[in-house]
Amino acid sequence: DELSTGAQEQVLLGLRMGMALRLFEGQPLFLILDDAFQHSDWQRRPAMVDEVLRLAKTGWQIFYLTMDDHLRDLFLEKTPPELGEDFLYVSLKE
């Protein structure tokens, strides 16, 4: 009750990712995130994107769905330079 909604979501996501890494002994998996960082404050969002990017670099397939322009822009800024052709951006709006 003492954590904000964003902090609660961050803790739960960290626990899920940690358990998956342990249970599957580091084997790359896939992760589907539906606006998982929407309630995170803007100062923490870049770190969250960096963590997802770190997983992707180890072979994880990650699908991040968002309607939040700020999160979209963070992913577009950080991800293509790191992943190159392994990054795919699809907009349903355009």
mmCIF file with all atom_site columns, C-alpha atoms in Angstrom:
data_model
loop_
_atom_site.group_PDB
_atom_site.id
_atom_site.type_symbol
_atom_site.label_atom_id
_atom_site.label_alt_id
_atom_site.label_comp_id
_atom_site.label_asym_id
_atom_site.label_entity_id
_atom_site.label_seq_id
_atom_site.pdbx_PDB_ins_code
_atom_site.Cartn_x
_atom_site.Cartn_y
_atom_site.Cartn_z
_atom_site.occupancy
_atom_site.B_iso_or_equiv
_atom_site.pdbx_formal_charge
_atom_site.auth_seq_id
_atom_site.auth_comp_id
_atom_site.auth_asym_id
_atom_site.auth_atom_id
_atom_site.pdbx_PDB_model_num
ATOM 1  C CA . ASP A 1 1  ? 0.000  0.000   0.000   1.00 0.00 ? 1  ASP A CA 1
ATOM 2  C CA . GLU A 1 2  ? 2.947  2.327   0.512   1.00 0.00 ? 2  GLU A CA 1
ATOM 3  C CA . LEU A 1 3  ? 4.220  2.063   -3.054  1.00 0.00 ? 3  LEU A CA 1
ATOM 4  C CA . SER A 1 4  ? 2.823  4.050   -5.948  1.00 0.00 ? 4  SER A CA 1
ATOM 5  C CA . THR A 1 5  ? 1.099  2.195   -8.771  1.00 0.00 ? 5  THR A CA 1
ATOM 6  C CA . GLY A 1 6  ? 4.177  2.703   -10.955 1.00 0.00 ? 6  GLY A CA 1
ATOM 7  C CA . ALA A 1 7  ? 6.532  1.364   -8.290  1.00 0.00 ? 7  ALA A CA 1
ATOM 8  C CA . GLN A 1 8  ? 4.274  -1.654  -7.709  1.00 0.00 ? 8  GLN A CA 1
ATOM 9  C CA . GLU A 1 9  ? 4.298  -2.423  -11.439 1.00 0.00 ? 9  GLU A CA 1
ATOM 10 C CA . GLN A 1 10 ? 8.084  -2.082  -11.572 1.00 0.00 ? 10 GLN A CA 1
ATOM 11 C CA . VAL A 1 11 ? 8.550  -4.475  -8.645  1.00 0.00 ? 11 VAL A CA 1
ATOM 12 C CA . LEU A 1 12 ? 6.169  -7.030  -10.155 1.00 0.00 ? 12 LEU A CA 1
ATOM 13 C CA . LEU A 1 13 ? 7.852  -6.821  -13.546 1.00 0.00 ? 13 LEU A CA 1
ATOM 14 C CA . GLY A 1 14 ? 11.260 -7.261  -11.928 1.00 0.00 ? 14 GLY A CA 1
ATOM 15 C CA . LEU A 1 15 ? 10.024 -10.296 -10.012 1.00 0.00 ? 15 LEU A CA 1
ATOM 16 C CA . ARG A 1 16 ? 8.533  -11.878 -13.150 1.00 0.00 ? 16 ARG A CA 1
ATOM 17 C CA . MET A 1 17 ? 11.700 -11.320 -15.167 1.00 0.00 ? 17 MET A CA 1
ATOM 18 C CA . GLY A 1 18 ? 13.898 -12.562 -12.315 1.00 0.00 ? 18 GLY A CA 1
ATOM 19 C CA . MET A 1 19 ? 11.838 -15.717 -11.856 1.00 0.00 ? 19 MET A CA 1
ATOM 20 C CA . ALA A 1 20 ? 11.828 -16.408 -15.593 1.00 0.00 ? 20 ALA A CA 1
ATOM 21 C CA . LEU A 1 21 ? 15.609 -15.995 -15.774 1.00 0.00 ? 21 LEU A CA 1
ATOM 22 C CA . ARG A 1 22 ? 16.075 -18.366 -12.845 1.00 0.00 ? 22 ARG A CA 1
ATOM 23 C CA . LEU A 1 23 ? 13.519 -20.981 -13.849 1.00 0.00 ? 23 LEU A CA 1
ATOM 24 C CA . PHE A 1 24 ? 14.794 -21.191 -17.412 1.00 0.00 ? 24 PHE A CA 1
ATOM 25 C CA . GLU A 1 25 ? 18.449 -20.858 -16.400 1.00 0.00 ? 25 GLU A CA 1
ATOM 26 C CA . GLY A 1 26 ? 19.092 -17.764 -18.485 1.00 0.00 ? 26 GLY A CA 1
ATOM 27 C CA . GLN A 1 27 ? 17.591 -19.221 -21.657 1.00 0.00 ? 27 GLN A CA 1
ATOM 28 C CA . PRO A 1 28 ? 16.155 -16.426 -23.832 1.00 0.00 ? 28 PRO A CA 1
ATOM 29 C CA . LEU A 1 29 ? 12.365 -16.226 -23.741 1.00 0.00 ? 29 LEU A CA 1
ATOM 30 C CA . PHE A 1 30 ? 9.780  -13.818 -25.070 1.00 0.00 ? 30 PHE A CA 1
ATOM 31 C CA . LEU A 1 31 ? 8.084  -11.043 -23.178 1.00 0.00 ? 31 LEU A CA 1
ATOM 32 C CA . ILE A 1 32 ? 4.872  -9.229  -24.060 1.00 0.00 ? 32 ILE A CA 1
ATOM 33 C CA . LEU A 1 33 ? 4.454  -5.889  -22.312 1.00 0.00 ? 33 LEU A CA 1
ATOM 34 C CA . ASP A 1 34 ? 1.254  -3.889  -22.684 1.00 0.00 ? 34 ASP A CA 1
ATOM 35 C CA . ASP A 1 35 ? 1.990  -0.343  -21.492 1.00 0.00 ? 35 ASP A CA 1
ATOM 36 C CA . ALA A 1 36 ? 3.959  -1.858  -18.634 1.00 0.00 ? 36 ALA A CA 1
ATOM 37 C CA . PHE A 1 37 ? 5.700  1.439   -17.824 1.00 0.00 ? 37 PHE A CA 1
ATOM 38 C CA . GLN A 1 38 ? 2.714  3.730   -18.248 1.00 0.00 ? 38 GLN A CA 1
ATOM 39 C CA . HIS A 1 39 ? 2.399  4.440   -14.512 1.00 0.00 ? 39 HIS A CA 1
ATOM 40 C CA . SER A 1 40 ? 6.159  4.843   -13.993 1.00 0.00 ? 40 SER A CA 1
ATOM 41 C CA . ASP A 1 41 ? 7.368  8.359   -13.386 1.00 0.00 ? 41 ASP A CA 1
ATOM 42 C CA . TRP A 1 42 ? 9.223  9.995   -16.269 1.00 0.00 ? 42 TRP A CA 1
ATOM 43 C CA . GLN A 1 43 ? 12.570 9.881   -14.440 1.00 0.00 ? 43 GLN A CA 1
ATOM 44 C CA . ARG A 1 44 ? 12.430 6.062   -14.143 1.00 0.00 ? 44 ARG A CA 1
ATOM 45 C CA . ARG A 1 45 ? 11.156 5.320   -17.631 1.00 0.00 ? 45 ARG A CA 1
ATOM 46 C CA . PRO A 1 46 ? 14.567 5.503   -19.363 1.00 0.00 ? 46 PRO A CA 1
ATOM 47 C CA . ALA A 1 47 ? 15.977 2.955   -16.897 1.00 0.00 ? 47 ALA A CA 1
ATOM 48 C CA . MET A 1 48 ? 13.036 0.644   -17.559 1.00 0.00 ? 48 MET A CA 1
ATOM 49 C CA . VAL A 1 49 ? 13.589 0.896   -21.319 1.00 0.00 ? 49 VAL A CA 1
ATOM 50 C CA . ASP A 1 50 ? 17.305 0.200   -20.744 1.00 0.00 ? 50 ASP A CA 1
ATOM 51 C CA . GLU A 1 51 ? 16.426 -2.966  -18.805 1.00 0.00 ? 51 GLU A CA 1
ATOM 52 C CA . VAL A 1 52 ? 14.181 -4.233  -21.594 1.00 0.00 ? 52 VAL A CA 1
ATOM 53 C CA . LEU A 1 53 ? 16.939 -3.445  -24.075 1.00 0.00 ? 53 LEU A CA 1
ATOM 54 C CA . ARG A 1 54 ? 19.438 -5.376  -21.935 1.00 0.00 ? 54 ARG A CA 1
ATOM 55 C CA . LEU A 1 55 ? 17.184 -8.433  -22.097 1.00 0.00 ? 55 LEU A CA 1
ATOM 56 C CA . ALA A 1 56 ? 16.758 -8.065  -25.860 1.00 0.00 ? 56 ALA A CA 1
ATOM 57 C CA . LYS A 1 57 ? 20.533 -8.030  -26.296 1.00 0.00 ? 57 LYS A CA 1
ATOM 58 C CA . THR A 1 58 ? 20.706 -11.433 -24.599 1.00 0.00 ? 58 THR A CA 1
ATOM 59 C CA . GLY A 1 59 ? 18.323 -12.918 -27.158 1.00 0.00 ? 59 GLY A CA 1
ATOM 60 C CA . TRP A 1 60 ? 14.915 -12.275 -25.619 1.00 0.00 ? 60 TRP A CA 1
ATOM 61 C CA . GLN A 1 61 ? 12.103 -11.398 -28.015 1.00 0.00 ? 61 GLN A CA 1
ATOM 62 C CA . ILE A 1 62 ? 10.190 -8.464  -26.606 1.00 0.00 ? 62 ILE A CA 1
ATOM 63 C CA . PHE A 1 63 ? 6.903  -7.013  -27.748 1.00 0.00 ? 63 PHE A CA 1
ATOM 64 C CA . TYR A 1 64 ? 6.096  -3.669  -26.182 1.00 0.00 ? 64 TYR A CA 1
ATOM 65 C CA . LEU A 1 65 ? 2.642  -2.286  -26.932 1.00 0.00 ? 65 LEU A CA 1
ATOM 66 C CA . THR A 1 66 ? 1.946  1.315   -26.013 1.00 0.00 ? 66 THR A CA 1
ATOM 67 C CA . MET A 1 67 ? -0.312 4.248   -26.670 1.00 0.00 ? 67 MET A CA 1
ATOM 68 C CA . ASP A 1 68 ? 2.044  6.551   -24.744 1.00 0.00 ? 68 ASP A CA 1
ATOM 69 C CA . ASP A 1 69 ? 4.020  8.805   -27.100 1.00 0.00 ? 69 ASP A CA 1
ATOM 70 C CA . HIS A 1 70 ? 6.742  9.434   -24.516 1.00 0.00 ? 70 HIS A CA 1
ATOM 71 C CA . LEU A 1 71 ? 7.439  5.718   -24.087 1.00 0.00 ? 71 LEU A CA 1
ATOM 72 C CA . ARG A 1 72 ? 7.340  5.189   -27.854 1.00 0.00 ? 72 ARG A CA 1
ATOM 73 C CA . ASP A 1 73 ? 9.874  7.960   -28.312 1.00 0.00 ? 73 ASP A CA 1
ATOM 74 C CA . LEU A 1 74 ? 12.161 6.521   -25.618 1.00 0.00 ? 74 LEU A CA 1
ATOM 75 C CA . PHE A 1 75 ? 12.157 3.141   -27.341 1.00 0.00 ? 75 PHE A CA 1
ATOM 76 C CA . LEU A 1 76 ? 12.727 4.745   -30.753 1.00 0.00 ? 76 LEU A CA 1
ATOM 77 C CA . GLU A 1 77 ? 15.618 6.804   -29.390 1.00 0.00 ? 77 GLU A CA 1
ATOM 78 C CA . LYS A 1 78 ? 17.419 4.019   -27.554 1.00 0.00 ? 78 LYS A CA 1
ATOM 79 C CA . THR A 1 79 ? 16.649 0.771   -29.320 1.00 0.00 ? 79 THR A CA 1
ATOM 80 C CA . PRO A 1 80 ? 17.516 1.079   -33.043 1.00 0.00 ? 80 PRO A CA 1
ATOM 81 C CA . PRO A 1 81 ? 21.140 2.146   -32.403 1.00 0.00 ? 81 PRO A CA 1
ATOM 82 C CA . GLU A 1 82 ? 21.633 -0.853  -30.115 1.00 0.00 ? 82 GLU A CA 1
ATOM 83 C CA . LEU A 1 83 ? 19.733 -3.563  -31.993 1.00 0.00 ? 83 LEU A CA 1
ATOM 84 C CA . GLY A 1 84 ? 19.898 -2.390  -35.595 1.00 0.00 ? 84 GLY A CA 1
ATOM 85 C CA . GLU A 1 85 ? 17.917 -4.666  -37.898 1.00 0.00 ? 85 GLU A CA 1
ATOM 86 C CA . ASP A 1 86 ? 16.756 -6.762  -34.942 1.00 0.00 ? 86 ASP A CA 1
ATOM 87 C CA . PHE A 1 87 ? 14.436 -3.904  -33.958 1.00 0.00 ? 87 PHE A CA 1
ATOM 88 C CA . LEU A 1 88 ? 11.036 -3.554  -35.598 1.00 0.00 ? 88 LEU A CA 1
ATOM 89 C CA . TYR A 1 89 ? 8.688  -0.638  -35.018 1.00 0.00 ? 89 TYR A CA 1
ATOM 90 C CA . VAL A 1 90 ? 5.078  -0.907  -36.147 1.00 0.00 ? 90 VAL A CA 1
ATOM 91 C CA . SER A 1 91 ? 2.520  1.857   -35.770 1.00 0.00 ? 91 SER A CA 1
ATOM 92 C CA . LEU A 1 92 ? -1.135 1.038   -36.204 1.00 0.00 ? 92 LEU A CA 1
ATOM 93 C CA . LYS A 1 93 ? -1.985 4.717   -36.225 1.00 0.00 ? 93 LYS A CA 1
ATOM 94 C CA . GLU A 1 94 ? -0.161 5.616   -39.435 1.00 0.00 ? 94 GLU A CA 1
#
